[in-house]
Short mmCIF file of C-alpha atoms in Angstrom, two decimals:
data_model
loop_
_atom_site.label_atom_id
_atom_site.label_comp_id
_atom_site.label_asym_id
_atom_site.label_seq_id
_atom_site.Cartn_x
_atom_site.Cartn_y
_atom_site.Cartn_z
CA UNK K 2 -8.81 -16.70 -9.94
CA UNK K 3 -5.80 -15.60 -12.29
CA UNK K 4 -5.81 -12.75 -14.61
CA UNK K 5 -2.47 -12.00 -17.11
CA UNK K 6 -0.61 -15.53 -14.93
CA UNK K 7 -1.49 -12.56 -11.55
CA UNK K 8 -3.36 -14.22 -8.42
CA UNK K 9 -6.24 -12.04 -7.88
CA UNK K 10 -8.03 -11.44 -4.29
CA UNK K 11 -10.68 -9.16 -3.11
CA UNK K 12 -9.80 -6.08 -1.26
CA UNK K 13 -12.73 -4.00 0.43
CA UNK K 14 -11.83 -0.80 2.19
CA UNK K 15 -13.90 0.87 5.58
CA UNK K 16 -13.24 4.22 7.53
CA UNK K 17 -13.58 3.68 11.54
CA UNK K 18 -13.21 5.12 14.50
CA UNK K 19 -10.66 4.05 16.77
CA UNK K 20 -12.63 2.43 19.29
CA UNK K 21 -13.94 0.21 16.59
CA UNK K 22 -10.82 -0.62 15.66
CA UNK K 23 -10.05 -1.73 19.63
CA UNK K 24 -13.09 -3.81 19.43
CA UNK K 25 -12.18 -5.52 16.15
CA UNK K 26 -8.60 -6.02 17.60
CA UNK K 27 -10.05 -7.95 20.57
CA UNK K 28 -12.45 -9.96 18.15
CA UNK K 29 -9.78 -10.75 15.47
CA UNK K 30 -6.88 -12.02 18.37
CA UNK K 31 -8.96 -14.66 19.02
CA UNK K 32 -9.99 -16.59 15.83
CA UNK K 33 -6.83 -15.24 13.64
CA UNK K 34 -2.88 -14.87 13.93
CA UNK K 35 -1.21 -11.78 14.49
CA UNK K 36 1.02 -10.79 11.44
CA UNK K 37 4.77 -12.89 11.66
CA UNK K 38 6.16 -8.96 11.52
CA UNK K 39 4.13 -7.55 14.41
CA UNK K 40 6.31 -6.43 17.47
CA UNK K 41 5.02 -8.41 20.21
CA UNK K 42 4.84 -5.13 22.22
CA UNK K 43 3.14 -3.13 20.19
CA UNK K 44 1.50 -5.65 17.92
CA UNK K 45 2.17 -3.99 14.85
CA UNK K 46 4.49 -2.37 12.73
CA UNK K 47 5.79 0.73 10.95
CA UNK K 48 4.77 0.46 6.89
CA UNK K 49 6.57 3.16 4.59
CA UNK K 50 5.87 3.43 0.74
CA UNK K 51 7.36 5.74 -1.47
CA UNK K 52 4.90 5.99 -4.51
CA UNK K 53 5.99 6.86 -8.25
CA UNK K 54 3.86 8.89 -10.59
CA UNK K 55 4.07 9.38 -14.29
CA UNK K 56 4.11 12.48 -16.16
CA UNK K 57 0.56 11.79 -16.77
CA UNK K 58 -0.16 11.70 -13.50
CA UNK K 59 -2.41 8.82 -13.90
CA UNK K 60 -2.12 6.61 -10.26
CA UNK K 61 -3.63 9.41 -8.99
CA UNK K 62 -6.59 10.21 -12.06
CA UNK K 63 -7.12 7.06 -12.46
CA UNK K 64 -8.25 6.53 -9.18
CA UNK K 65 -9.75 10.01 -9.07
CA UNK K 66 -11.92 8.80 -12.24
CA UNK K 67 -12.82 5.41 -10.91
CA UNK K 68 -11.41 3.91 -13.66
CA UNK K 69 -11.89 -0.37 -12.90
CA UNK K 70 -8.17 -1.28 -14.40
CA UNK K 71 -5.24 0.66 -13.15
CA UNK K 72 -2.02 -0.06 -11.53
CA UNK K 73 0.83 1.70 -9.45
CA UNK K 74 4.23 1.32 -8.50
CA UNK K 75 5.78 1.69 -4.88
CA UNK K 76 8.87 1.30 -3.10
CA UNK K 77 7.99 -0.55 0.06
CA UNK K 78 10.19 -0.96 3.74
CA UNK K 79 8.88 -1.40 6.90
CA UNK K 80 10.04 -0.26 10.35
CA UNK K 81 12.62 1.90 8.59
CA UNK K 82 14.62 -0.99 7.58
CA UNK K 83 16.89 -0.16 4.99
CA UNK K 84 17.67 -4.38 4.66
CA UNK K 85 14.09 -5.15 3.41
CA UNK K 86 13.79 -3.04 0.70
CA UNK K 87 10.62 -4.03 -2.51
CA UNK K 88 9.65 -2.49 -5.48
CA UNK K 89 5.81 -3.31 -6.14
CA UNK K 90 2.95 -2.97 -8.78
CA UNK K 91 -0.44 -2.98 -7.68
CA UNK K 92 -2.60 -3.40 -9.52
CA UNK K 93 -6.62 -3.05 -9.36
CA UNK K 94 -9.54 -5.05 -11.95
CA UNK K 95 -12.43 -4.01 -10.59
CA UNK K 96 -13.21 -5.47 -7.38
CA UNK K 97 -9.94 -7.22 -7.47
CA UNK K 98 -6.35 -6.81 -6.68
CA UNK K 99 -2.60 -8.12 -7.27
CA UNK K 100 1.08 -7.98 -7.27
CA UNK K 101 4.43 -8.19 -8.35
CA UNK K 102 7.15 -7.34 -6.18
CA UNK K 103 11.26 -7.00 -6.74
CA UNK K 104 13.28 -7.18 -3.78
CA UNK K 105 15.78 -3.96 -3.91
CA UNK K 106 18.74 -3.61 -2.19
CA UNK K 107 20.01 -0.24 -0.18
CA UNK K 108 22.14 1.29 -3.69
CA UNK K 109 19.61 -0.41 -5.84
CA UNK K 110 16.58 2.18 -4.17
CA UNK K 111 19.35 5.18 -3.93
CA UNK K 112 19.69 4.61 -7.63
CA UNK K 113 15.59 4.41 -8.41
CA UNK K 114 15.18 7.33 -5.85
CA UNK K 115 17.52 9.67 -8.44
CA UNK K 116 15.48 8.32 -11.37
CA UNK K 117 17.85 5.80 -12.50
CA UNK K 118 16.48 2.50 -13.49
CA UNK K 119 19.68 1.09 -15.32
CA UNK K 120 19.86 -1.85 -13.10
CA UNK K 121 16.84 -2.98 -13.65
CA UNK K 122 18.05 -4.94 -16.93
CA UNK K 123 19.27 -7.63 -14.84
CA UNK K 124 18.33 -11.17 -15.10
CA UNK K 125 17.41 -11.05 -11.70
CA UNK K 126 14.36 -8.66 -12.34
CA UNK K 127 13.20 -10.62 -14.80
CA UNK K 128 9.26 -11.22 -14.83
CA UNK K 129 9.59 -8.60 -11.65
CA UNK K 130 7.74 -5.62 -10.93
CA UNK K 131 11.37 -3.79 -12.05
CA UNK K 132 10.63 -4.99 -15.39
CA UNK K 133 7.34 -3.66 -15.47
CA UNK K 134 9.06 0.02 -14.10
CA UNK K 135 10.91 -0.46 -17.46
CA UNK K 136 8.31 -0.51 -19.77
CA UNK K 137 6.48 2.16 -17.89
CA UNK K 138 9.48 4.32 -18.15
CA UNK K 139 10.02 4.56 -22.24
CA UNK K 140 6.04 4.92 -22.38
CA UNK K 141 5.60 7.42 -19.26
CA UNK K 142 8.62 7.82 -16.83
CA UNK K 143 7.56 6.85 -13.33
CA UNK K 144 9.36 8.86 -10.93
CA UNK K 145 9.38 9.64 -7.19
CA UNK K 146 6.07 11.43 -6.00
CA UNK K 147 4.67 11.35 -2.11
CA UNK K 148 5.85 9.15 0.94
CA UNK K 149 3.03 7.57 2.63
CA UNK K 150 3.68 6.38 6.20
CA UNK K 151 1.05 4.60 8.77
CA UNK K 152 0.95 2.13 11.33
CA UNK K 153 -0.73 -1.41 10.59
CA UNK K 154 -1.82 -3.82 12.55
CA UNK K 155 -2.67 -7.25 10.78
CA UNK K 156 -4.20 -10.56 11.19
CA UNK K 157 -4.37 -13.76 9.53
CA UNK K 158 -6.08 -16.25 8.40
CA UNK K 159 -4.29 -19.05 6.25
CA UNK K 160 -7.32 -20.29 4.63
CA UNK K 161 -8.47 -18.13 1.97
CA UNK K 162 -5.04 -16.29 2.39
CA UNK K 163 -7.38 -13.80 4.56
CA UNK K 164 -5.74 -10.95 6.04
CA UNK K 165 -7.60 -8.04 8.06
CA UNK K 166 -5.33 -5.08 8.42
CA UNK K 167 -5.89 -1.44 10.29
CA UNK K 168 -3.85 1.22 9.65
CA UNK K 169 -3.71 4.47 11.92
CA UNK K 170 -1.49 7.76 11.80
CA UNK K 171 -1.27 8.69 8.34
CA UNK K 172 1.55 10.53 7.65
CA UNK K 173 3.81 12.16 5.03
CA UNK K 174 6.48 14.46 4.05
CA UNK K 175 6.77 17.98 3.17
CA UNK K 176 10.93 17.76 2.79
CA UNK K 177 12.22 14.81 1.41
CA UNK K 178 11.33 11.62 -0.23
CA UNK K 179 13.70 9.37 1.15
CA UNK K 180 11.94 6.52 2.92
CA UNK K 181 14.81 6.89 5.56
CA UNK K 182 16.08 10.11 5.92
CA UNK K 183 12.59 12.28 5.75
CA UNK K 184 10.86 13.94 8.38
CA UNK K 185 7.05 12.68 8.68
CA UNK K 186 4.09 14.79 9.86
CA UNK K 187 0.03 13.48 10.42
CA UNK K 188 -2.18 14.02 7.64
CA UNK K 189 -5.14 12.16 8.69
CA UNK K 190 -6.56 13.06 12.36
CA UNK K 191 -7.45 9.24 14.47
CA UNK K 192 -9.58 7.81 11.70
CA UNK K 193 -8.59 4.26 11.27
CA UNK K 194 -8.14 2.15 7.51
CA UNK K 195 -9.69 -0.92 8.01
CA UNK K 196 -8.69 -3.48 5.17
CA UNK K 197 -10.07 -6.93 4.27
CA UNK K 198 -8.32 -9.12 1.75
CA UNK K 199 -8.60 -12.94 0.89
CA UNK K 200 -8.92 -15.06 -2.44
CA UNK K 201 -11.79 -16.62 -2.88
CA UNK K 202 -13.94 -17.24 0.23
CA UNK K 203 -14.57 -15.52 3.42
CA UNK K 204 -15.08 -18.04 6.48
CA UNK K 205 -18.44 -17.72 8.65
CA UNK K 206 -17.11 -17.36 11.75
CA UNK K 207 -14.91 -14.38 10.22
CA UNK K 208 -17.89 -12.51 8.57
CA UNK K 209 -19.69 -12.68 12.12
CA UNK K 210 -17.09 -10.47 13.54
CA UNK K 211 -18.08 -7.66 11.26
CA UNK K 212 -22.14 -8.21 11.69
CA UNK K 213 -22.99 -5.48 13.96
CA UNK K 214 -20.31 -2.52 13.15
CA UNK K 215 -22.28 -0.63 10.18
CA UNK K 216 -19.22 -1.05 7.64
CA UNK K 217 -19.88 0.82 4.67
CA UNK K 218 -17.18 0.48 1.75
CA UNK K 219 -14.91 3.18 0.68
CA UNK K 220 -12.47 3.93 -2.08
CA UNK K 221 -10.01 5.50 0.13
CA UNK K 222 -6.40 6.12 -0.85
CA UNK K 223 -3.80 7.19 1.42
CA UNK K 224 -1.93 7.05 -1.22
CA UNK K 225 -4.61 10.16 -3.13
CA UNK K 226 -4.94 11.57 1.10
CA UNK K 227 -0.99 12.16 1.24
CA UNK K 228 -1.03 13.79 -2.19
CA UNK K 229 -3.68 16.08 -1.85
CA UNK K 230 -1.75 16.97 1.46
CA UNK K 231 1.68 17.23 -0.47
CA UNK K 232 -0.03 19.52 -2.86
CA UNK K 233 -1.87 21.89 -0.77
CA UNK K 234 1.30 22.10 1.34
CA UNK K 235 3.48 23.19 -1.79
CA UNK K 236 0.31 25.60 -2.90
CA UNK K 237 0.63 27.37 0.48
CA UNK K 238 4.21 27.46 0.20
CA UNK K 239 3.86 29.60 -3.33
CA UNK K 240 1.32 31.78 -2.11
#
């Protein structure tokens, strides 16, 4: 299914413990593929986004409202990896999700992280999420907000472009908001993210891994967790 010439997939959202999450681990190895990115001794990776928020505030009150269409821009790197940098904009129709995504390079996210889009006019960001950024900018000027940092763990399933992810130690920071020079502290306790994406179908044998946990889907944001953190934080700080 295509909305606006996007691809759009499901995404459902469950809290669980972390011995759940070992279970579902165990479970998933064997019918799906680890993630190409996941270090084969830890099995995962490091995933840090650096959101932007409007003057309006409205990533965050739109999903405080429940509001069915909204969208959000993020700066995106993993491992700390200043080589692999992308600007993305989620976006969220209901039940479904999509992307567009701009590769960045090191001065290219230096530049965005001061506010300065001016190189986004290039032909290369044409039809990108940078040239969404733009429009957003003369209507509401997007601009650095919260870091969000976790831990994911993914697997795969090329069929129905299904991937199962679970993210653990939520984090953020309180002094910077440079993806690689900021100093990141837990937000979250052990709770675990569980996240289950795919197109258009869901495979049997993939459903029957789920059948006897209790799932019960969430709206949870880490992006909304890390700013309510951020915000208390800076509240304390005044008073």
């Amino acid at each position: 299914m295509t909305h606006n010439n996007r691809r759009l997939r499901h995404e459902y959202k469950y809290i669980i413990t972390n011995a759940m999450a070992q279970t579902l681990k165990r479970r998933l190895s064997v019918v799906m593929k680890s993630d190409k990115y996941a270090d084969a001794q830890s099995g995962g990776y490091r995933v840090t986004s650096l959101y932007l928020e409007n003057i309006y505030r409205s990533s965050y009150n739109d999903k405080m409202a429940g509001i069915g269409q909204r969208s959000k821009f993020r700066v995106r790197a993993y491992n700390l990896d200043p080589s692999v940098i992308n600007l993305e904009v989620k976006y969220k129709d209901d039940e479904y999700i999509s992307k567009k995504h701009a590769r960045l390079t090191l001065e290219q996210y230096q530049m965005l992280l001061k506010g300065d889009y001016s190189f986004g006019v290039s032909e290369e960001f044409k039809s990108t999420a940078m040239e969404e950024l733009l429009i957003s900018d003369k209507l509401s000027r997007p601009r650095p907000s919260v870091l969000v940092d976790y831990f994911r763990e993914a697997f795969i399933e090329p069929a129905g472009n299904i991937r199962v992810t679970l993210d653990s130690g939520l984090s953020t920071s309180y002094n910077s908001l440079d993806i690689f020079n900021a100093r990141y502290s837990p937000v979250w306790g052990n709770a675990v993210i569980l996240e289950i994406k795919y197109n258009s179908f869901m495979p049997t044998y993939i459903c029957d891994i789920f059948a006897d946990f209790s799932l019960r889907k969430e709206t949870v944001s880490k992006f909304v967790i890390c700013t309510d953190k951020l915000l208390e934080v800076k509240k304390q700080c005044i008073l």
